[in-house]
mmCIF file with all atom_site columns, C-alpha atoms and ligand atoms in Angstrom:
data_model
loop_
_atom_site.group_PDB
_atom_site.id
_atom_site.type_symbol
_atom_site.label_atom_id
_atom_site.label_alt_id
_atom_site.label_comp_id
_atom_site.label_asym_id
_atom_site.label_entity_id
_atom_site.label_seq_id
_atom_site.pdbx_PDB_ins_code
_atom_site.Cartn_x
_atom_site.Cartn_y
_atom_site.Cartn_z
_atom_site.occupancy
_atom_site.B_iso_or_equiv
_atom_site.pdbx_formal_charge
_atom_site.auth_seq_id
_atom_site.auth_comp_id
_atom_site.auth_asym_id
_atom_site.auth_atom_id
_atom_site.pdbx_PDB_model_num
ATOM   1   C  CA  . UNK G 1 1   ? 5.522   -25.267 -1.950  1.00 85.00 ? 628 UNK G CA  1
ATOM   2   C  CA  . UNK G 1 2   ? 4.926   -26.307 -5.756  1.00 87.00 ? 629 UNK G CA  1
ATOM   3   C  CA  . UNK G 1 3   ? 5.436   -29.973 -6.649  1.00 87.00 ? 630 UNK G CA  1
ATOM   4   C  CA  . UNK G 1 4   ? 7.492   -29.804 -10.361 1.00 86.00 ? 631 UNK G CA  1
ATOM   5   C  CA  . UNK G 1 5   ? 7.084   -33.647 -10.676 1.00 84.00 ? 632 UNK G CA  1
ATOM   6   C  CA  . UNK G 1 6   ? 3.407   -33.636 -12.983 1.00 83.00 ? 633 UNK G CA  1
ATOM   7   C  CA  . UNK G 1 7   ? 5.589   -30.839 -15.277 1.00 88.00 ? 634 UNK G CA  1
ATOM   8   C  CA  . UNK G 1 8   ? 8.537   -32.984 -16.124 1.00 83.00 ? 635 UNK G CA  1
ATOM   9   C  CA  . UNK G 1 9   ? 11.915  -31.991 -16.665 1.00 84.00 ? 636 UNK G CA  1
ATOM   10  C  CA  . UNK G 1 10  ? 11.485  -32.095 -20.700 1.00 87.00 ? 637 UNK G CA  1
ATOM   11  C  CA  . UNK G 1 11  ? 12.607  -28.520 -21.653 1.00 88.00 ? 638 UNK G CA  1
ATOM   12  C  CA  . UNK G 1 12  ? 9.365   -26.377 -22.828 1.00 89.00 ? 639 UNK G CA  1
ATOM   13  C  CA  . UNK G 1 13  ? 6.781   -28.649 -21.339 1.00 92.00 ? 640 UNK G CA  1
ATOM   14  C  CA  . UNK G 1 14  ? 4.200   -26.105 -19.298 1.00 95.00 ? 641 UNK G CA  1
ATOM   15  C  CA  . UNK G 1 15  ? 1.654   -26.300 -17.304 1.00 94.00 ? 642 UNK G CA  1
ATOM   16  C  CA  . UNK G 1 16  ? -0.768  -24.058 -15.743 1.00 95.00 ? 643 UNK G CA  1
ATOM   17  C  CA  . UNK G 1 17  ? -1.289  -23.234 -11.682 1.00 94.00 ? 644 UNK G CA  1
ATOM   18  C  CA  . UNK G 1 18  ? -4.038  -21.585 -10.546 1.00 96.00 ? 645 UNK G CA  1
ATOM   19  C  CA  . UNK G 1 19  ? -4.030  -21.974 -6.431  1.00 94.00 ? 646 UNK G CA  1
ATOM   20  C  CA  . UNK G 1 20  ? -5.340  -19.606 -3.258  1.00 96.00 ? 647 UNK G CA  1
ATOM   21  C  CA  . UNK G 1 21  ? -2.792  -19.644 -0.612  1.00 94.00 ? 648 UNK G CA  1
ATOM   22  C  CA  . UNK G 1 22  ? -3.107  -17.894 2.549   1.00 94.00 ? 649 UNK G CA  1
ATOM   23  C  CA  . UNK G 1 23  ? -1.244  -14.656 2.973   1.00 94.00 ? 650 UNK G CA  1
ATOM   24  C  CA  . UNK G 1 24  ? 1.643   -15.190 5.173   1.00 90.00 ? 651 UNK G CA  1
ATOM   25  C  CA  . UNK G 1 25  ? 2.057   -12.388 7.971   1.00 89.00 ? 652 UNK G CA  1
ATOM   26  C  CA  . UNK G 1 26  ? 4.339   -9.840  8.006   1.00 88.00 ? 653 UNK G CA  1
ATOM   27  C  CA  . UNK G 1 27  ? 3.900   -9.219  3.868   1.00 92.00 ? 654 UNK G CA  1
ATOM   28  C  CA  . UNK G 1 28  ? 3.991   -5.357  4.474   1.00 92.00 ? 655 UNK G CA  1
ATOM   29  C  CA  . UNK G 1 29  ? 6.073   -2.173  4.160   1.00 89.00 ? 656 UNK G CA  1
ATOM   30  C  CA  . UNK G 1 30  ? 6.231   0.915   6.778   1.00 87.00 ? 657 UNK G CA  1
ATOM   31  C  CA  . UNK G 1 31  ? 2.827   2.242   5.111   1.00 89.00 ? 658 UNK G CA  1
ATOM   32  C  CA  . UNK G 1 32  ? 0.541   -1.054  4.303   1.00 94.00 ? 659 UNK G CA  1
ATOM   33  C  CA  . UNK G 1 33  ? 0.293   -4.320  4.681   1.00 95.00 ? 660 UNK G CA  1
ATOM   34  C  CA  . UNK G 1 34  ? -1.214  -7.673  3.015   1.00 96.00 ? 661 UNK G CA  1
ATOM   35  C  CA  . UNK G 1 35  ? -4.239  -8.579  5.062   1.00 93.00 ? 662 UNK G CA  1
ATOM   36  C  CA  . UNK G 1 36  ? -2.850  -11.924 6.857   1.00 92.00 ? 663 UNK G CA  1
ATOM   37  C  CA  . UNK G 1 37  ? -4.855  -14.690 6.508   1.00 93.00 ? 664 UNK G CA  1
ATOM   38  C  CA  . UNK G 1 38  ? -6.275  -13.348 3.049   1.00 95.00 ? 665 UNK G CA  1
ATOM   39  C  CA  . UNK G 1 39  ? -6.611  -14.956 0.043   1.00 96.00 ? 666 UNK G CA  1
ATOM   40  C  CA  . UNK G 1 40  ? -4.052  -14.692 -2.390  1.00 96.00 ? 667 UNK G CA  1
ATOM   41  C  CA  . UNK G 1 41  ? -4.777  -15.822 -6.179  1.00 97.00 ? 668 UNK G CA  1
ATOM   42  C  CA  . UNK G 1 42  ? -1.849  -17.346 -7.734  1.00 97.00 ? 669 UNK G CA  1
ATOM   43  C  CA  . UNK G 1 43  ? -2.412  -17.802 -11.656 1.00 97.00 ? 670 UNK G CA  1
ATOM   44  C  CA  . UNK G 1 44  ? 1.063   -18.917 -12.230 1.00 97.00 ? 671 UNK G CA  1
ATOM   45  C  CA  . UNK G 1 45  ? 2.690   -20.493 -15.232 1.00 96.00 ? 672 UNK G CA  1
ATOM   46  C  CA  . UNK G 1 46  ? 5.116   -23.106 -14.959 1.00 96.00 ? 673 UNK G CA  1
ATOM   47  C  CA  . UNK G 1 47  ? 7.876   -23.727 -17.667 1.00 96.00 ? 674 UNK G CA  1
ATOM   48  C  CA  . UNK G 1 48  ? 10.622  -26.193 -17.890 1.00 94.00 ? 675 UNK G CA  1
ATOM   49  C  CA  . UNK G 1 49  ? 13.764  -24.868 -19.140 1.00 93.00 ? 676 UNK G CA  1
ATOM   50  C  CA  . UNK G 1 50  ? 17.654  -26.598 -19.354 1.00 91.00 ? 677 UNK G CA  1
ATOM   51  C  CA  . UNK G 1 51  ? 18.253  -25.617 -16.212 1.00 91.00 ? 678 UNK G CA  1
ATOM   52  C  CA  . UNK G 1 52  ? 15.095  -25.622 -13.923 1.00 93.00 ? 679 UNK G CA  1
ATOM   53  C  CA  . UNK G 1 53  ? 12.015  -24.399 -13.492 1.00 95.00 ? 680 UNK G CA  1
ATOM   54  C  CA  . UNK G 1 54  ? 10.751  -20.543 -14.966 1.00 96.00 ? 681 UNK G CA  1
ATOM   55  C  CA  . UNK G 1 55  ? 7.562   -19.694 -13.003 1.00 97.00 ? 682 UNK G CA  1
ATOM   56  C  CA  . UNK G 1 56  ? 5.829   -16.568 -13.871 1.00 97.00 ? 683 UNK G CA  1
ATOM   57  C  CA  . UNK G 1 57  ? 2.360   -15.239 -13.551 1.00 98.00 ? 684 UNK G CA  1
ATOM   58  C  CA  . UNK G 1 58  ? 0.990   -13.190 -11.277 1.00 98.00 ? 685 UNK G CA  1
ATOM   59  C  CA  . UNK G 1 59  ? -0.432  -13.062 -7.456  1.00 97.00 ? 686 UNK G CA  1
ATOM   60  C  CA  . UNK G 1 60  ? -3.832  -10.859 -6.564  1.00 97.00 ? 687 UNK G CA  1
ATOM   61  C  CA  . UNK G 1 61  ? -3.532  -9.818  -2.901  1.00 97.00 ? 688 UNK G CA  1
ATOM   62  C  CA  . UNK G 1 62  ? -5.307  -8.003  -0.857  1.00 96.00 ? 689 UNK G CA  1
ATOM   63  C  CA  . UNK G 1 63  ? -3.931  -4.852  1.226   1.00 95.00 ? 690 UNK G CA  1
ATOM   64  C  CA  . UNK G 1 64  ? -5.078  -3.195  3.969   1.00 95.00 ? 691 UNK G CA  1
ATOM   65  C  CA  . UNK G 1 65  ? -3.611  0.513   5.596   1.00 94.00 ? 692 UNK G CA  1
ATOM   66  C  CA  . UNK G 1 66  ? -4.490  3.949   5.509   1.00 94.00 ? 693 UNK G CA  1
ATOM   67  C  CA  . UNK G 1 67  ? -4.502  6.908   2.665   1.00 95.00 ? 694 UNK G CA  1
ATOM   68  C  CA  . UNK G 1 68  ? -1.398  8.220   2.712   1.00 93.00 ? 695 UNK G CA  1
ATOM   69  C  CA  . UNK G 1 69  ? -2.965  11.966  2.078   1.00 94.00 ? 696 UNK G CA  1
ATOM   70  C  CA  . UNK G 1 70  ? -6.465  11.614  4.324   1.00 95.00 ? 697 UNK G CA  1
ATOM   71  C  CA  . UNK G 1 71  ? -5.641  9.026   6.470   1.00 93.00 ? 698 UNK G CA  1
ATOM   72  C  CA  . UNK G 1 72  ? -8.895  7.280   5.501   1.00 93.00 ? 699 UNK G CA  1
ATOM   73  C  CA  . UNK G 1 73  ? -9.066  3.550   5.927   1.00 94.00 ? 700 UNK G CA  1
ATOM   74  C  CA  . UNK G 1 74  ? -8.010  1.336   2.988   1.00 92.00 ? 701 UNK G CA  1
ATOM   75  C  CA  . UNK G 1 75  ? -8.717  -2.020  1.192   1.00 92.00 ? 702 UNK G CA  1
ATOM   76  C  CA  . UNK G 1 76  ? -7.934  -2.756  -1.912  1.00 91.00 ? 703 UNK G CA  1
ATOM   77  C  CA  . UNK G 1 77  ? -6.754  -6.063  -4.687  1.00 94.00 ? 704 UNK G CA  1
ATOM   78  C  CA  . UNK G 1 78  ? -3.340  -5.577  -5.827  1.00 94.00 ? 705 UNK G CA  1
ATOM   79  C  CA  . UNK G 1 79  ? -2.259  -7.512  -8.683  1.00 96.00 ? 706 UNK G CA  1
ATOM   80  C  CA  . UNK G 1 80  ? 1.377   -8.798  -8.745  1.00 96.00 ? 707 UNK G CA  1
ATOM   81  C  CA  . UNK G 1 81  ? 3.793   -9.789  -10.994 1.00 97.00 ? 708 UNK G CA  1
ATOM   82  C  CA  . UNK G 1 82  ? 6.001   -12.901 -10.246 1.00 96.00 ? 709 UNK G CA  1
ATOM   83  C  CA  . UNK G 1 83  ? 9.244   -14.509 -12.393 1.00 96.00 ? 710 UNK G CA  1
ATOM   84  C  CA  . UNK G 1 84  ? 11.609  -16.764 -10.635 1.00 95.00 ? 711 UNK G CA  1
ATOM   85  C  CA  . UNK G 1 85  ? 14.016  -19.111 -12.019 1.00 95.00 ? 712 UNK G CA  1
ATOM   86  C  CA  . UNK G 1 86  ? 14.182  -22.003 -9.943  1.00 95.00 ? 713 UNK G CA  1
ATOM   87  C  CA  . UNK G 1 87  ? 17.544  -24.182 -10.437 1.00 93.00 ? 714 UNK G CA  1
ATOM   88  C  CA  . UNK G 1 88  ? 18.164  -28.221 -10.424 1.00 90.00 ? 715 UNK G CA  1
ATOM   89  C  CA  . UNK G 1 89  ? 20.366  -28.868 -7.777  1.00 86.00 ? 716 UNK G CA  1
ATOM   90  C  CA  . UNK G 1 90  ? 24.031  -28.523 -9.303  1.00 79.00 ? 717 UNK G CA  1
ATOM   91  C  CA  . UNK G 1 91  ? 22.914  -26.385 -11.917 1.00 74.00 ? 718 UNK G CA  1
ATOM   92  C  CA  . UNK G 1 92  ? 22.777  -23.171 -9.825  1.00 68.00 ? 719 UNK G CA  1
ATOM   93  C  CA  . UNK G 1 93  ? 25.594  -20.842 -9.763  1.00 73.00 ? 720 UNK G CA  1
ATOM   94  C  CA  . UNK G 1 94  ? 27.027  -19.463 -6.470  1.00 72.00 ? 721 UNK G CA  1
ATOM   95  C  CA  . UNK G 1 95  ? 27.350  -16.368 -8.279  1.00 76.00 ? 722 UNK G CA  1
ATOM   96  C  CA  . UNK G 1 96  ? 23.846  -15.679 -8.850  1.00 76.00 ? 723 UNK G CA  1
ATOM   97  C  CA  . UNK G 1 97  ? 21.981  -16.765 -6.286  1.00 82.00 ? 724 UNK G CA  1
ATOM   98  C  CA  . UNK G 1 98  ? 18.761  -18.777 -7.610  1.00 88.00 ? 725 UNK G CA  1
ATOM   99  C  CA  . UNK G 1 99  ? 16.667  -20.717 -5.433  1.00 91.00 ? 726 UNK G CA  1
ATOM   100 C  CA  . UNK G 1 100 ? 17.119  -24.087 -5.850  1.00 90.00 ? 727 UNK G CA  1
ATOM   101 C  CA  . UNK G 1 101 ? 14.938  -27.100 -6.767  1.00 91.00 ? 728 UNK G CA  1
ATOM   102 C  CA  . UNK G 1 102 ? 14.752  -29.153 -3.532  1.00 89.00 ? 729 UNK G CA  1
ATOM   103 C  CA  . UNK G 1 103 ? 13.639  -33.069 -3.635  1.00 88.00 ? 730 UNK G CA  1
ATOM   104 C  CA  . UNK G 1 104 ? 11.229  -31.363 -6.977  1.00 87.00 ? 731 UNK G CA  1
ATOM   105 C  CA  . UNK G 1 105 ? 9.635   -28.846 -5.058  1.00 91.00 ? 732 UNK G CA  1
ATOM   106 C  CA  . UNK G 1 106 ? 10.110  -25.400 -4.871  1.00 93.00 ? 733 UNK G CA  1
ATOM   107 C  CA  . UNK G 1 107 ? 9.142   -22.863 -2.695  1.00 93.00 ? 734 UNK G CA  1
ATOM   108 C  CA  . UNK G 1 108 ? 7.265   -19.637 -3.810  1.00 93.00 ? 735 UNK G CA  1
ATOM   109 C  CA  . UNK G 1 109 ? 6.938   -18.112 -0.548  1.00 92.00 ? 736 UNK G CA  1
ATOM   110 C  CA  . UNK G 1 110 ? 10.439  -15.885 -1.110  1.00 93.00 ? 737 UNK G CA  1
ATOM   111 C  CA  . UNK G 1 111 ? 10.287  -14.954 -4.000  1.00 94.00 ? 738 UNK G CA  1
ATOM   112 C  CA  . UNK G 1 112 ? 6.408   -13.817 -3.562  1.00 94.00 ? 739 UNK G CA  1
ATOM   113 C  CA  . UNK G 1 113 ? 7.242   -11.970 -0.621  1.00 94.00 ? 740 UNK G CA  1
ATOM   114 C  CA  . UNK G 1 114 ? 10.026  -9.968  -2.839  1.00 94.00 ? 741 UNK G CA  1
ATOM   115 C  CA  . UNK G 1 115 ? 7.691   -9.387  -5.404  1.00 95.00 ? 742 UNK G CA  1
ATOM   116 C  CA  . UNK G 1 116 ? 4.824   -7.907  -3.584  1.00 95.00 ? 743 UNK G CA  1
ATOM   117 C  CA  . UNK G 1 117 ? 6.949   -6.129  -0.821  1.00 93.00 ? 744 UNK G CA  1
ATOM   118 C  CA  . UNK G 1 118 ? 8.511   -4.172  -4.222  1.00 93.00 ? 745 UNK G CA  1
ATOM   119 C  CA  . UNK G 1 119 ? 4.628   -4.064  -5.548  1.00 94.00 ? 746 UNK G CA  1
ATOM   120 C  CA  . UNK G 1 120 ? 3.261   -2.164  -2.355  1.00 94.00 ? 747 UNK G CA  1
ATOM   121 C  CA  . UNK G 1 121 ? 2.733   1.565   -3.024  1.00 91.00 ? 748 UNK G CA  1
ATOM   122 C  CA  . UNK G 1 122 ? 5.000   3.889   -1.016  1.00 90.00 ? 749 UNK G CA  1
ATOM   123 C  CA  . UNK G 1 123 ? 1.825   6.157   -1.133  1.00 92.00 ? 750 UNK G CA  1
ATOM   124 C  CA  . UNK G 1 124 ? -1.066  4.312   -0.489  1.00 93.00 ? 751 UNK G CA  1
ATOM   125 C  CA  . UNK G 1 125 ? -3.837  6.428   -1.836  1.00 93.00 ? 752 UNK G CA  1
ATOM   126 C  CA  . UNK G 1 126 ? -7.830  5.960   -1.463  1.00 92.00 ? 753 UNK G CA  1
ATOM   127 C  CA  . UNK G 1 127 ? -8.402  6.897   -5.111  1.00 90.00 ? 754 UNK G CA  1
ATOM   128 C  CA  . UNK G 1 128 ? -5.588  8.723   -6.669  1.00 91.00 ? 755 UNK G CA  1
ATOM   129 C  CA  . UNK G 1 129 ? -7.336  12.515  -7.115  1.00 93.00 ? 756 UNK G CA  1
ATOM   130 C  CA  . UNK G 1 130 ? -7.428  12.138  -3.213  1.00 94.00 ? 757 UNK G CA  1
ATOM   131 C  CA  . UNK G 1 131 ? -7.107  15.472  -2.008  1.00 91.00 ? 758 UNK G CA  1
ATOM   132 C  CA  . UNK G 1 132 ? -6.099  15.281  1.819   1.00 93.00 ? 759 UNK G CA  1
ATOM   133 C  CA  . UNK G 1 133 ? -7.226  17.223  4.672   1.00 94.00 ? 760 UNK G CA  1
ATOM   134 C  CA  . UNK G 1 134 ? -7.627  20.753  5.084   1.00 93.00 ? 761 UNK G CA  1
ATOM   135 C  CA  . UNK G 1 135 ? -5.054  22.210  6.614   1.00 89.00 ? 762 UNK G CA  1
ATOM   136 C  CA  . UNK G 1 136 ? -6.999  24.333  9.033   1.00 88.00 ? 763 UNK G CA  1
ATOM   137 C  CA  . UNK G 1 137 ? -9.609  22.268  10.258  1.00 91.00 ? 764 UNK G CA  1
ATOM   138 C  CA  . UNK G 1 138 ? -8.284  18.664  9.230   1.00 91.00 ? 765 UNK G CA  1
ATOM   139 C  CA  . UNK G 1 139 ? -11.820 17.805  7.396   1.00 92.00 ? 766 UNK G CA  1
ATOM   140 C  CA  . UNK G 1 140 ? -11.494 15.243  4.759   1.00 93.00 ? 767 UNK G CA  1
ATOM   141 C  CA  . UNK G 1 141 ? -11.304 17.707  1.601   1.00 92.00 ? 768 UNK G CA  1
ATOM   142 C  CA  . UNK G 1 142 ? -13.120 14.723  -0.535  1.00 91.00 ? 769 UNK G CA  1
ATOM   143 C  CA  . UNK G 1 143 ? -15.893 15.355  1.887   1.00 91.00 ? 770 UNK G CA  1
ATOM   144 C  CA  . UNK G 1 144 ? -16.218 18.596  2.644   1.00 91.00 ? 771 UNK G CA  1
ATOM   145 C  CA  . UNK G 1 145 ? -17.924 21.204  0.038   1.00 85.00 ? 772 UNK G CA  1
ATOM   146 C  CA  . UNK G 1 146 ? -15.585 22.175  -2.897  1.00 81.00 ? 773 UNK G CA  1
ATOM   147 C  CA  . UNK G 1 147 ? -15.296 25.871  -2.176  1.00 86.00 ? 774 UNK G CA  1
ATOM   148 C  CA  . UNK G 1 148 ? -14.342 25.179  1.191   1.00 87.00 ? 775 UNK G CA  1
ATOM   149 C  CA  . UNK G 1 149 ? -12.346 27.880  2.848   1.00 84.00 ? 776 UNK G CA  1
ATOM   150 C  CA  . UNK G 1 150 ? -11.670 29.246  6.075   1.00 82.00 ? 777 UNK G CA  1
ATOM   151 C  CA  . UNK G 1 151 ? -11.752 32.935  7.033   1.00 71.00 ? 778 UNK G CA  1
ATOM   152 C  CA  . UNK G 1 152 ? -8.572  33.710  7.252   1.00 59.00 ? 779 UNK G CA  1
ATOM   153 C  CA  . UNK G 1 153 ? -8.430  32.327  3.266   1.00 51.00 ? 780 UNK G CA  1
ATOM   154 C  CA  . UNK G 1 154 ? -10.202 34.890  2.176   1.00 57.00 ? 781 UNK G CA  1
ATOM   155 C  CA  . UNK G 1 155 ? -8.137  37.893  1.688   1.00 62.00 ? 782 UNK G CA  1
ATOM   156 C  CA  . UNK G 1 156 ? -10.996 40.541  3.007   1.00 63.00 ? 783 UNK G CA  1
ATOM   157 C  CA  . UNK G 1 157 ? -11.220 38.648  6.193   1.00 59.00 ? 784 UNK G CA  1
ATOM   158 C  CA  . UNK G 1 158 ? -7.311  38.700  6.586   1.00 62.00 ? 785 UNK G CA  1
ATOM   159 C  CA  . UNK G 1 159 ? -7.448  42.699  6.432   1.00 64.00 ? 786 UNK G CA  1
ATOM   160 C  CA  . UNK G 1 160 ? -9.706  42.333  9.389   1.00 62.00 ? 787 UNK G CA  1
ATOM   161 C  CA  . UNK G 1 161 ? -8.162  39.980  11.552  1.00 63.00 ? 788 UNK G CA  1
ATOM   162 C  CA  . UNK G 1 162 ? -4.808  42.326  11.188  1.00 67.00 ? 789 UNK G CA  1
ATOM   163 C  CA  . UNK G 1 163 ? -6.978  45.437  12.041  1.00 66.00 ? 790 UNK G CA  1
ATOM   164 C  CA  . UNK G 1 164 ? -8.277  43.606  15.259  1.00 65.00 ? 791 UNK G CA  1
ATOM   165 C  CA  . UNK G 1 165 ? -4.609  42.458  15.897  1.00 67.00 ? 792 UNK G CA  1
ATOM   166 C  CA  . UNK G 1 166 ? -3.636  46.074  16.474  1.00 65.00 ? 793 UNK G CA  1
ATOM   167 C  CA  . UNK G 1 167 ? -6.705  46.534  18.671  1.00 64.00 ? 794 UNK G CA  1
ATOM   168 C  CA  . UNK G 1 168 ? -5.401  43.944  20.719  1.00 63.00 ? 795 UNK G CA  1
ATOM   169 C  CA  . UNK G 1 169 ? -1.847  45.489  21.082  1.00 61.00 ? 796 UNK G CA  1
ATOM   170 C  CA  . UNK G 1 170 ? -3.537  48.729  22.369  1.00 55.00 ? 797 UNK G CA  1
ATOM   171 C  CA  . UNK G 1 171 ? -3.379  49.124  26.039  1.00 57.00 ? 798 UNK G CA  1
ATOM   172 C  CA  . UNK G 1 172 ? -6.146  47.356  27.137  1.00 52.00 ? 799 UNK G CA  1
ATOM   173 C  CA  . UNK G 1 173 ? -7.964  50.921  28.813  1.00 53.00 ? 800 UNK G CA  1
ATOM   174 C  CA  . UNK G 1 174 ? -11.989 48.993  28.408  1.00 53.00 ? 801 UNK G CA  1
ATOM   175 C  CA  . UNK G 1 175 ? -11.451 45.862  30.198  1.00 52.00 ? 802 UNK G CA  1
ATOM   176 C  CA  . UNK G 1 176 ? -14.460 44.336  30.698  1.00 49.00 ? 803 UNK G CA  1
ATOM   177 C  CA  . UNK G 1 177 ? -15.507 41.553  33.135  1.00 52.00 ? 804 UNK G CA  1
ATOM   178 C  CA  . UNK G 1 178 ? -16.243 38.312  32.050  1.00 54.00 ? 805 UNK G CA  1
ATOM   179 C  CA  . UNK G 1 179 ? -19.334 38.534  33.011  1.00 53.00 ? 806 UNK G CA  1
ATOM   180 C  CA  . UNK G 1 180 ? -22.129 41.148  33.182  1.00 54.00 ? 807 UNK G CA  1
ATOM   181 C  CA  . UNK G 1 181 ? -22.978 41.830  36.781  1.00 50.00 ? 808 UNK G CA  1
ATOM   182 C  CA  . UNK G 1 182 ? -25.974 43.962  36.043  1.00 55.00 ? 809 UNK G CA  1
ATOM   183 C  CA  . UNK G 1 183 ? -28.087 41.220  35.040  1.00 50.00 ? 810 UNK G CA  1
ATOM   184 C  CA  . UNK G 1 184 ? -27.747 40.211  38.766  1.00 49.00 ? 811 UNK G CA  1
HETATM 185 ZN ZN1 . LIG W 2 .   ? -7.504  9.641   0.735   1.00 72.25 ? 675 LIG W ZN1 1
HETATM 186 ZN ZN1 . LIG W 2 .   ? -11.185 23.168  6.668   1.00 72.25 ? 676 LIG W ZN1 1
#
């Protein structure tokens, strides 16, 4: 909640708001999620206009999830941008739907939730060159050396895993046991 009452209702007064608020829970999409309980910077500018309050600035949160391509842990600040017209009472119009001024406070939390909800990555990446696991052994590629391959990558070894293929469909005329009993 913001008290309007220090700004005035004189149209173009302004004043400056610079406030931590704890993150609210459930500020999060499918993928990642505000930290609850985190700080959240509001540097937010406060404007009176004819008919309310314009509040704009921005919110720094911080978000916590996974990467979206290697599945490695993730915190990071994500800076938001918030504008909201906020209405006197009997100035807002059904048809559109702005939040109203209420005994001269308004309330932020709504229209920060829309704004960082929309600001939330629908890829959360741990640096954005990420490049995912391998698809054979599910290393983390970042991690791993940069010529890393697999046999069956490498074209020579792929002749020779087709060659022993067809040695495996031949009957099977050399079976061995699985063990050697002459060592006994
Ligand atoms: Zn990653
Ligand atoms: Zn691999």
């Amino acid at each position: 909640m913001i008290d309007t009452r220090e700004l005035g209702r004189r149209p173009g007064a302004m004043r400056r708001l610079q406030r931590v608020v704890p993150a609210p829970d459930n500020l999060s999409s499918p993928v990642i999620e505000v930290t609850p309980g985190s700080d959240i910077d509001l540097d937010l500018r406060l404007e009176s206009v004819m008919e309310g309050v314009l509040v704009s600035g921005t919110a720094a949160v911080l978000v916590a999830g996974e990467c979206g391509r290697c599945l490695d842990a993730l915190h990071a600040g994500l800076d938001v941008d918030i504008q909201e017209l906020y209405v006197y009472p009997g100035h807002a119009d059904p048809d559109d739907e702005l939040p109203e001024i209420v005994e001269e406070m308004l309330d932020l939390e709504p229209a920060l939730r829309d704004a960082v909800v929309l600001a939330l990555p629908q890829l959360p990446l741990c640096k954005p060159d990420c490049a995912g696991l391998c698809a054979e052994c599910g290393e983390r590629l970042d991690d791993v050396a940069s010529d890393h391959t697999h046999a069956r990558a490498n074209p020579r070894w792929a002749v020779l895993a087709r060659l022993t293929d067809l040695a495996d469909d031949e009957p099977a005329d050399d079976t061995s046991p699985a063990y050697d009993t002459r060592e006994n």
